[in-house]
Amino acid sequence: MSSSRERVALVLDAGGARSAYQVGALQVLLPAIAARGPRPTLLVGTSAGALIAGALAATAHLGPEEQADRLMGVLQGATKKNVMQPLWRQAPTVLARYASETVGASRFRLRGLVGTRPLARTLDRSIDWDRLHRNVEEGLVEVAAVTATSVRTGWVTMFAEATASYGDLPNPPREHHRCYAETRLGVDHLMASAAIPVLFPSVKVSEPESAAGWYVDGATRRRVPLAPALELGADRVVVVGTGALHATDPDPAQDQAAVDLGDGGATLLGAVMDDPLRHDLRRLASVNSFAADDEVAPHLNRHRAEIGRPPFRVTPYVAVAPHTGTDLAELAMEVFRANHGLRRSLLDPDLQLVHRLLGSDSPLQGELLSYLLFDPDFFVAAADLGRRDAEQWLADNPGLWRTDLVPLSDPS
């Protein structure tokens, strides 16, 4: 691969309804990046981040401010009725399919608890797919890649649409358990990337034929969310996540409290959604430190050459994510309590039902709700938080980029 200018990659991590935070952050970051150099031409998205990556690829021909405004418009249309079917309407199908499997009628398999046909229709309508393909053909986007996980083998697959001049897609070592599949992106690839296991149905992808099969959420098995951006040739990386940028402090007293199903679910989601990005950012900062050390780098790079790996290099980055795991969770609980009282619950009982089933008094309940609260008020509050954190990054890093580790504590 060769390029006459620096490649900037934009990595958008998983988050469900929390993606509103990412949209808010991008409203600040997209103009700031464009003012300081080349705009991102490598787009890597996982789960909800894949949906945003698709929308950005389809608007890459616009100025950064208008692109951000269009993205906000897509978000505002992603309310609950446009994402998933009501549970009461889905219940007969779920029960029938579950019963058929218990008696051995495997033709009618239960692949998820909540139907997502509304989301497929929303993506088909809200993303200009012809414009997306044209932006890639014209090189405004060099590569748009979305991450999905193969159900049977657990392989992490990056479905990627690349401009003709880009060259061959990366071919990671087999032991990395991930691969790239060049294709023409469509609704099914984005749906596969966002199919939260058990909750949302797994998705069958037909193209490319070499990677055809059933897939679930891209965050399920991926452990190094920044790796695709670096493998694709990024010189600089912008990452916007929805998980905590800093790990939770130990609290022996809290660990003694009784737990329920909701607590277990929140812990599992944290392991899948939060931890990989936080750890990968630490790795990137460490590699940057090694690569900049004139005494250490030659020895490490000699070893890497012996095993057929490229030398370490310094990769400046931007990383915007909530400082703690409670930021979005508290917002979700505030909106839920304000908007889902008795009258609203009678009209739309789904969230209240989930809230009760998973343990309504759990201190981690807001963590779970923040992934499922496709509510306009939550979108507004989460986007405001994203804008705040992005503006704080710009204030702390006037040159935009940094190479060292983000401080462990919030400087504010």
Short mmCIF file of C-alpha atoms in Angstrom, two decimals:
data_model
loop_
_atom_site.label_atom_id
_atom_site.label_comp_id
_atom_site.label_asym_id
_atom_site.label_seq_id
_atom_site.Cartn_x
_atom_site.Cartn_y
_atom_site.Cartn_z
CA MET A 1 0.00 0.00 0.00
CA SER A 2 1.18 3.49 -0.77
CA SER A 3 -0.30 6.90 -0.17
CA SER A 4 0.88 10.45 -0.79
CA ARG A 5 -0.70 11.64 2.47
CA GLU A 6 -1.24 10.37 5.97
CA ARG A 7 -4.09 7.95 6.41
CA VAL A 8 -6.47 8.70 9.27
CA ALA A 9 -8.66 5.88 10.58
CA LEU A 10 -11.88 6.35 12.52
CA VAL A 11 -12.72 3.45 14.85
CA LEU A 12 -16.28 3.33 16.20
CA ASP A 13 -16.86 0.78 18.93
CA ALA A 14 -19.98 -1.06 20.08
CA GLY A 15 -22.69 0.42 22.25
CA GLY A 16 -26.34 -0.14 21.25
CA ALA A 17 -28.39 2.94 22.17
CA ARG A 18 -25.19 4.40 23.63
CA SER A 19 -24.16 5.21 20.06
CA ALA A 20 -25.84 8.58 20.65
CA TYR A 21 -22.74 9.42 22.71
CA GLN A 22 -20.57 8.70 19.67
CA VAL A 23 -22.70 10.90 17.42
CA GLY A 24 -22.34 13.79 19.86
CA ALA A 25 -18.57 13.32 20.06
CA LEU A 26 -18.31 13.22 16.26
CA GLN A 27 -20.13 16.54 15.98
CA VAL A 28 -17.09 18.05 17.68
CA LEU A 29 -14.34 15.79 16.32
CA LEU A 30 -15.14 15.70 12.60
CA PRO A 31 -14.67 19.47 12.06
CA ALA A 32 -11.63 19.50 14.37
CA ILE A 33 -9.93 16.70 12.44
CA ALA A 34 -10.65 18.35 9.08
CA ALA A 35 -9.22 21.66 10.35
CA ARG A 36 -5.93 20.00 11.30
CA GLY A 37 -5.24 17.68 8.38
CA PRO A 38 -6.75 14.94 6.21
CA ARG A 39 -10.19 13.62 7.06
CA PRO A 40 -10.64 9.94 7.96
CA THR A 41 -10.62 7.68 4.91
CA LEU A 42 -10.45 4.37 6.81
CA LEU A 43 -13.71 3.66 8.65
CA VAL A 44 -13.93 0.72 11.04
CA GLY A 45 -17.17 0.05 12.89
CA THR A 46 -18.39 -2.62 15.29
CA SER A 47 -22.00 -3.28 16.27
CA ALA A 48 -23.72 0.12 16.66
CA GLY A 49 -20.42 1.63 15.52
CA ALA A 50 -20.85 -0.23 12.24
CA LEU A 51 -24.17 1.55 11.64
CA ILE A 52 -22.48 4.90 12.22
CA ALA A 53 -19.59 3.93 9.94
CA GLY A 54 -22.05 3.12 7.18
CA ALA A 55 -23.79 6.48 7.59
CA LEU A 56 -20.42 8.29 7.54
CA ALA A 57 -19.29 6.47 4.40
CA ALA A 58 -22.51 7.53 2.67
CA THR A 59 -21.92 11.20 3.58
CA ALA A 60 -18.14 11.41 3.06
CA HIS A 61 -18.68 13.78 0.10
CA LEU A 62 -20.15 16.42 2.42
CA GLY A 63 -18.35 18.92 4.61
CA PRO A 64 -17.67 17.75 8.18
CA GLU A 65 -20.35 19.93 9.78
CA GLU A 66 -23.04 18.80 7.36
CA GLN A 67 -21.85 15.22 7.69
CA ALA A 68 -22.28 15.44 11.47
CA ASP A 69 -25.75 16.97 11.06
CA ARG A 70 -26.80 14.13 8.74
CA LEU A 71 -25.50 11.64 11.28
CA MET A 72 -27.63 13.26 13.98
CA GLY A 73 -30.63 12.93 11.68
CA VAL A 74 -30.00 9.20 11.31
CA LEU A 75 -29.73 8.88 15.09
CA GLN A 76 -33.00 10.69 15.70
CA GLY A 77 -34.75 8.15 13.47
CA ALA A 78 -33.35 5.18 15.43
CA THR A 79 -36.07 5.14 18.07
CA LYS A 80 -37.31 1.88 19.55
CA LYS A 81 -40.12 1.35 17.04
CA ASN A 82 -37.58 1.75 14.21
CA VAL A 83 -35.09 -0.69 15.76
CA MET A 84 -36.93 -3.67 17.23
CA GLN A 85 -40.34 -5.29 17.25
CA PRO A 86 -42.49 -5.03 20.39
CA LEU A 87 -41.92 -7.94 22.75
CA TRP A 88 -45.64 -8.72 22.95
CA ARG A 89 -45.76 -9.10 19.19
CA GLN A 90 -42.61 -11.20 19.16
CA ALA A 91 -43.63 -13.47 22.05
CA PRO A 92 -45.80 -15.95 20.05
CA THR A 93 -43.04 -16.45 17.48
CA VAL A 94 -40.40 -16.91 20.18
CA LEU A 95 -42.53 -19.47 22.03
CA ALA A 96 -43.42 -21.36 18.85
CA ARG A 97 -39.83 -21.57 17.66
CA TYR A 98 -38.58 -22.55 21.11
CA ALA A 99 -41.23 -25.28 21.33
CA SER A 100 -40.38 -26.57 17.86
CA GLU A 101 -36.72 -26.92 18.82
CA THR A 102 -37.55 -28.79 22.02
CA VAL A 103 -39.38 -31.45 20.00
CA GLY A 104 -36.63 -31.69 17.39
CA ALA A 105 -38.17 -29.57 14.61
CA SER A 106 -34.87 -27.86 13.89
CA ARG A 107 -36.19 -26.22 10.74
CA PHE A 108 -37.77 -23.52 12.91
CA ARG A 109 -34.84 -22.37 15.03
CA LEU A 110 -35.01 -19.62 17.61
CA ARG A 111 -32.17 -17.23 16.77
CA GLY A 112 -33.02 -14.28 19.00
CA LEU A 113 -35.56 -13.00 21.50
CA VAL A 114 -36.31 -9.66 19.85
CA GLY A 115 -37.11 -9.14 16.18
CA THR A 116 -35.01 -6.53 14.34
CA ARG A 117 -36.83 -6.20 11.03
CA PRO A 118 -37.58 -2.53 11.82
CA LEU A 119 -33.84 -1.86 12.07
CA ALA A 120 -33.23 -3.44 8.67
CA ARG A 121 -35.88 -1.20 7.13
CA THR A 122 -34.43 1.84 8.91
CA LEU A 123 -30.92 1.17 7.60
CA ASP A 124 -32.20 0.59 4.08
CA ARG A 125 -34.07 3.89 4.19
CA SER A 126 -31.69 6.14 6.11
CA ILE A 127 -28.38 5.26 4.43
CA ASP A 128 -27.84 6.30 0.82
CA TRP A 129 -26.25 3.08 -0.36
CA ASP A 130 -25.60 4.26 -3.93
CA ARG A 131 -23.77 7.29 -2.56
CA LEU A 132 -21.81 5.09 -0.15
CA HIS A 133 -20.55 2.91 -3.02
CA ARG A 134 -19.74 5.99 -5.11
CA ASN A 135 -17.77 7.58 -2.26
CA VAL A 136 -15.69 4.42 -2.01
CA GLU A 137 -15.21 4.23 -5.78
CA GLU A 138 -14.03 7.85 -5.84
CA GLY A 139 -11.60 7.28 -2.95
CA LEU A 140 -13.31 9.66 -0.52
CA VAL A 141 -13.44 6.55 1.64
CA GLU A 142 -10.55 4.16 1.01
CA VAL A 143 -11.93 1.36 3.14
CA ALA A 144 -15.21 0.98 5.03
CA ALA A 145 -15.11 -2.10 7.25
CA VAL A 146 -17.65 -3.54 9.68
CA THR A 147 -16.86 -6.28 12.17
CA ALA A 148 -19.01 -9.37 12.68
CA THR A 149 -18.47 -12.68 14.49
CA SER A 150 -19.09 -16.06 12.87
CA VAL A 151 -21.52 -18.01 15.03
CA ARG A 152 -20.10 -21.48 14.40
CA THR A 153 -16.36 -20.86 14.33
CA GLY A 154 -16.08 -17.64 16.34
CA TRP A 155 -13.90 -16.04 13.66
CA VAL A 156 -13.95 -12.25 13.67
CA THR A 157 -14.64 -11.10 10.12
CA MET A 158 -14.13 -7.59 8.78
CA PHE A 159 -16.53 -7.13 5.86
CA ALA A 160 -14.78 -4.40 3.90
CA GLU A 161 -15.55 -2.32 0.83
CA ALA A 162 -12.37 -0.78 -0.58
CA THR A 163 -11.52 1.63 -3.37
CA ALA A 164 -9.81 0.04 -6.38
CA SER A 165 -6.50 1.83 -5.79
CA TYR A 166 -6.22 0.65 -2.19
CA GLY A 167 -4.67 -2.72 -3.00
CA ASP A 168 -5.08 -6.03 -1.22
CA LEU A 169 -6.78 -6.17 2.14
CA PRO A 170 -4.68 -7.38 5.11
CA ASN A 171 -4.20 -11.08 5.77
CA PRO A 172 -3.64 -11.46 9.54
CA PRO A 173 -1.83 -14.53 10.89
CA ARG A 174 -4.17 -17.46 11.43
CA GLU A 175 -3.59 -17.45 15.19
CA HIS A 176 -5.17 -13.98 15.38
CA HIS A 177 -8.51 -15.61 14.57
CA ARG A 178 -9.72 -12.77 12.35
CA CYS A 179 -9.93 -12.18 8.62
CA TYR A 180 -11.04 -9.66 5.99
CA ALA A 181 -13.72 -10.29 3.38
CA GLU A 182 -13.89 -7.81 0.52
CA THR A 183 -17.45 -7.12 -0.52
CA ARG A 184 -19.99 -4.50 -1.47
CA LEU A 185 -21.45 -3.47 1.87
CA GLY A 186 -25.17 -3.76 2.43
CA VAL A 187 -27.84 -3.87 5.09
CA ASP A 188 -27.10 -7.50 5.98
CA HIS A 189 -23.45 -6.76 6.87
CA LEU A 190 -24.44 -3.95 9.23
CA MET A 191 -27.24 -6.04 10.72
CA ALA A 192 -24.81 -8.90 11.33
CA SER A 193 -22.37 -6.58 13.07
CA ALA A 194 -25.11 -5.32 15.40
CA ALA A 195 -26.80 -8.66 16.20
CA ILE A 196 -26.32 -8.86 19.99
CA PRO A 197 -26.22 -12.60 20.77
CA VAL A 198 -29.41 -14.10 22.26
CA LEU A 199 -31.18 -10.72 22.30
CA PHE A 200 -31.16 -10.03 18.55
CA PRO A 201 -31.39 -12.75 15.87
CA SER A 202 -28.20 -13.90 14.21
CA VAL A 203 -27.98 -12.75 10.58
CA LYS A 204 -27.18 -14.76 7.47
CA VAL A 205 -24.68 -13.06 5.16
CA SER A 206 -24.48 -14.28 1.58
CA GLU A 207 -21.80 -12.04 0.08
CA PRO A 208 -18.97 -12.54 -0.45
CA GLU A 209 -19.49 -16.24 -1.02
CA SER A 210 -16.15 -17.05 0.64
CA ALA A 211 -17.44 -15.63 3.95
CA ALA A 212 -21.10 -16.64 3.67
CA GLY A 213 -22.73 -17.85 6.88
CA TRP A 214 -24.44 -16.86 10.11
CA TYR A 215 -23.05 -13.96 12.14
CA VAL A 216 -23.62 -12.12 15.41
CA ASP A 217 -22.37 -8.89 16.96
CA GLY A 218 -18.82 -8.00 16.01
CA ALA A 219 -17.93 -7.18 19.63
CA THR A 220 -18.62 -10.76 20.74
CA ARG A 221 -15.14 -12.17 20.12
CA ARG A 222 -12.95 -9.28 19.05
CA ARG A 223 -10.25 -8.48 21.58
CA VAL A 224 -8.16 -5.87 19.78
CA PRO A 225 -10.54 -3.23 18.39
CA LEU A 226 -7.70 -0.99 17.13
CA ALA A 227 -5.95 -3.76 15.19
CA PRO A 228 -7.99 -3.42 11.97
CA ALA A 229 -7.22 0.30 11.71
CA LEU A 230 -3.47 -0.35 12.03
CA GLU A 231 -3.59 -3.35 9.69
CA LEU A 232 -5.36 -1.23 7.08
CA GLY A 233 -2.44 1.20 7.15
CA ALA A 234 -3.58 4.01 9.42
CA ASP A 235 -0.94 6.60 10.31
CA ARG A 236 -3.25 8.20 12.88
CA VAL A 237 -6.25 6.74 14.69
CA VAL A 238 -9.38 8.40 16.05
CA VAL A 239 -11.42 6.13 18.31
CA VAL A 240 -14.81 6.89 19.84
CA GLY A 241 -16.11 4.34 22.33
CA THR A 242 -19.02 4.06 24.72
CA GLY A 243 -17.36 2.04 27.48
CA ALA A 244 -15.47 3.52 30.40
CA LEU A 245 -12.10 5.00 29.50
CA HIS A 246 -10.86 4.16 33.00
CA ALA A 247 -11.45 0.95 34.96
CA THR A 248 -13.70 0.94 38.01
CA ASP A 249 -11.91 1.39 41.33
CA PRO A 250 -11.99 -1.60 43.72
CA ASP A 251 -14.75 -1.46 46.35
CA PRO A 252 -14.71 -4.41 48.81
CA ALA A 253 -17.91 -3.24 50.50
CA GLN A 254 -19.83 -3.12 47.21
CA ASP A 255 -18.56 -6.58 46.29
CA GLN A 256 -20.35 -7.95 49.36
CA ALA A 257 -23.78 -6.76 48.18
CA ALA A 258 -26.25 -9.34 46.85
CA VAL A 259 -26.37 -9.65 43.05
CA ASP A 260 -29.02 -10.63 40.53
CA LEU A 261 -29.43 -11.45 36.86
CA GLY A 262 -29.04 -7.80 35.86
CA ASP A 263 -25.69 -7.55 37.61
CA GLY A 264 -24.43 -10.61 35.76
CA GLY A 265 -25.59 -9.20 32.45
CA ALA A 266 -23.94 -5.85 33.10
CA THR A 267 -20.68 -7.56 34.03
CA LEU A 268 -20.75 -9.62 30.84
CA LEU A 269 -21.47 -6.56 28.71
CA GLY A 270 -18.63 -4.69 30.38
CA ALA A 271 -16.20 -7.49 29.55
CA VAL A 272 -17.28 -7.46 25.90
CA MET A 273 -17.89 -3.76 25.31
CA ASP A 274 -15.58 -1.86 27.69
CA ASP A 275 -12.46 -3.84 28.49
CA PRO A 276 -11.03 -4.57 24.99
CA LEU A 277 -10.87 -0.93 23.91
CA ARG A 278 -9.43 0.25 27.20
CA HIS A 279 -6.71 -2.43 27.12
CA ASP A 280 -5.98 -1.81 23.43
CA LEU A 281 -5.41 1.89 24.06
CA ARG A 282 -2.88 0.98 26.74
CA ARG A 283 -1.14 -1.34 24.29
CA LEU A 284 -1.03 1.38 21.65
CA ALA A 285 0.53 3.84 24.11
CA SER A 286 3.10 1.21 25.12
CA VAL A 287 4.00 0.46 21.50
CA ASN A 288 4.37 4.19 20.85
CA SER A 289 6.76 4.39 23.80
CA PHE A 290 8.85 1.46 22.51
CA ALA A 291 8.90 2.79 18.95
CA ALA A 292 10.12 6.21 20.10
CA ASP A 293 12.92 4.75 22.24
CA ASP A 294 16.13 4.77 20.19
CA GLU A 295 17.72 2.18 22.46
CA VAL A 296 14.84 -0.27 22.74
CA ALA A 297 13.25 -0.04 19.28
CA PRO A 298 16.14 -1.56 17.24
CA HIS A 299 16.22 -4.71 19.40
CA LEU A 300 12.46 -5.20 19.32
CA ASN A 301 12.24 -4.55 15.59
CA ARG A 302 15.06 -7.01 14.90
CA HIS A 303 13.02 -9.68 16.67
CA ARG A 304 9.87 -8.68 14.79
CA ALA A 305 11.72 -8.94 11.48
CA GLU A 306 12.81 -12.48 12.41
CA ILE A 307 9.20 -13.54 12.89
CA GLY A 308 8.02 -11.77 9.76
CA ARG A 309 6.30 -8.84 11.44
CA PRO A 310 6.65 -5.16 10.51
CA PRO A 311 8.61 -2.81 12.79
CA PHE A 312 6.94 -0.88 15.54
CA ARG A 313 5.95 2.69 14.68
CA VAL A 314 4.53 5.64 16.55
CA THR A 315 0.81 6.09 15.88
CA PRO A 316 -0.74 9.31 17.22
CA TYR A 317 -4.33 8.89 18.38
CA VAL A 318 -7.47 10.55 19.66
CA ALA A 319 -9.61 8.61 22.16
CA VAL A 320 -12.98 9.90 23.34
CA ALA A 321 -15.10 7.76 25.65
CA PRO A 322 -16.93 8.23 28.96
CA HIS A 323 -14.49 8.68 31.84
CA THR A 324 -16.32 6.21 34.07
CA GLY A 325 -18.84 3.44 33.61
CA THR A 326 -21.52 5.37 35.50
CA ASP A 327 -21.81 8.36 33.15
CA LEU A 328 -24.19 6.84 30.60
CA ALA A 329 -25.78 4.47 33.11
CA GLU A 330 -26.93 7.37 35.30
CA LEU A 331 -28.32 9.20 32.28
CA ALA A 332 -30.24 6.10 31.24
CA MET A 333 -31.83 5.70 34.68
CA GLU A 334 -32.79 9.38 34.81
CA VAL A 335 -34.53 9.20 31.43
CA PHE A 336 -36.13 5.84 32.23
CA ARG A 337 -37.63 7.09 35.50
CA ALA A 338 -38.86 10.29 33.85
CA ASN A 339 -40.32 8.73 30.70
CA HIS A 340 -41.43 5.24 31.63
CA GLY A 341 -43.97 5.69 34.37
CA LEU A 342 -47.31 3.87 34.62
CA ARG A 343 -49.02 5.50 31.63
CA ARG A 344 -46.04 5.10 29.30
CA SER A 345 -45.53 1.52 30.48
CA LEU A 346 -49.14 0.63 29.62
CA LEU A 347 -48.63 1.94 26.10
CA ASP A 348 -45.17 0.42 25.68
CA PRO A 349 -44.45 -2.19 28.38
CA ASP A 350 -41.27 -3.65 26.87
CA LEU A 351 -38.62 -1.70 28.76
CA GLN A 352 -40.52 -1.91 32.04
CA LEU A 353 -40.75 -5.68 31.59
CA VAL A 354 -37.03 -5.99 30.89
CA HIS A 355 -36.31 -3.67 33.80
CA ARG A 356 -38.28 -5.91 36.21
CA LEU A 357 -37.00 -9.22 34.84
CA LEU A 358 -33.38 -8.18 35.18
CA GLY A 359 -33.65 -6.84 38.72
CA SER A 360 -35.05 -3.35 38.99
CA ASP A 361 -33.19 -2.52 42.21
CA SER A 362 -29.76 -3.48 40.89
CA PRO A 363 -27.19 -0.66 41.06
CA LEU A 364 -26.01 -1.80 37.63
CA GLN A 365 -29.48 -1.68 36.07
CA GLY A 366 -28.75 1.62 34.35
CA GLU A 367 -25.78 -0.01 32.67
CA LEU A 368 -28.06 -2.51 30.94
CA LEU A 369 -30.77 0.02 30.11
CA SER A 370 -28.26 2.34 28.47
CA TYR A 371 -27.75 -0.24 25.70
CA LEU A 372 -31.48 -0.67 25.04
CA LEU A 373 -32.95 2.78 25.71
CA PHE A 374 -33.69 3.88 22.14
CA ASP A 375 -35.42 6.96 23.50
CA PRO A 376 -35.11 10.47 21.96
CA ASP A 377 -34.51 12.05 25.38
CA PHE A 378 -31.70 9.60 26.11
CA PHE A 379 -30.22 10.31 22.68
CA VAL A 380 -30.14 14.04 23.45
CA ALA A 381 -28.56 13.56 26.89
CA ALA A 382 -26.00 11.01 25.67
CA ALA A 383 -25.05 13.18 22.68
CA ASP A 384 -24.53 16.14 25.01
CA LEU A 385 -22.18 14.00 27.09
CA GLY A 386 -20.30 12.97 23.96
CA ARG A 387 -19.88 16.59 22.90
CA ARG A 388 -18.68 17.51 26.38
CA ASP A 389 -16.04 14.79 26.44
CA ALA A 390 -14.85 15.59 22.90
CA GLU A 391 -14.52 19.27 23.78
CA GLN A 392 -12.59 18.28 26.91
CA TRP A 393 -10.21 16.23 24.74
CA LEU A 394 -9.58 19.27 22.52
CA ALA A 395 -8.98 21.45 25.59
CA ASP A 396 -6.52 18.93 27.05
CA ASN A 397 -4.85 18.25 23.68
CA PRO A 398 -4.74 21.49 21.65
CA GLY A 399 -2.79 19.74 18.89
CA LEU A 400 -5.54 17.08 18.82
CA TRP A 401 -3.19 14.08 18.86
CA ARG A 402 -1.30 12.33 21.62
CA THR A 403 0.95 9.26 21.72
CA ASP A 404 1.23 8.58 25.44
CA LEU A 405 -1.33 7.00 27.75
CA VAL A 406 -4.42 9.00 28.71
CA PRO A 407 -4.10 9.95 32.42
CA LEU A 408 -5.82 7.49 34.74
CA SER A 409 -7.83 10.18 36.49
CA ASP A 410 -10.08 12.86 35.06
CA PRO A 411 -8.00 16.08 35.11
CA SER A 412 -11.18 18.13 35.60
#
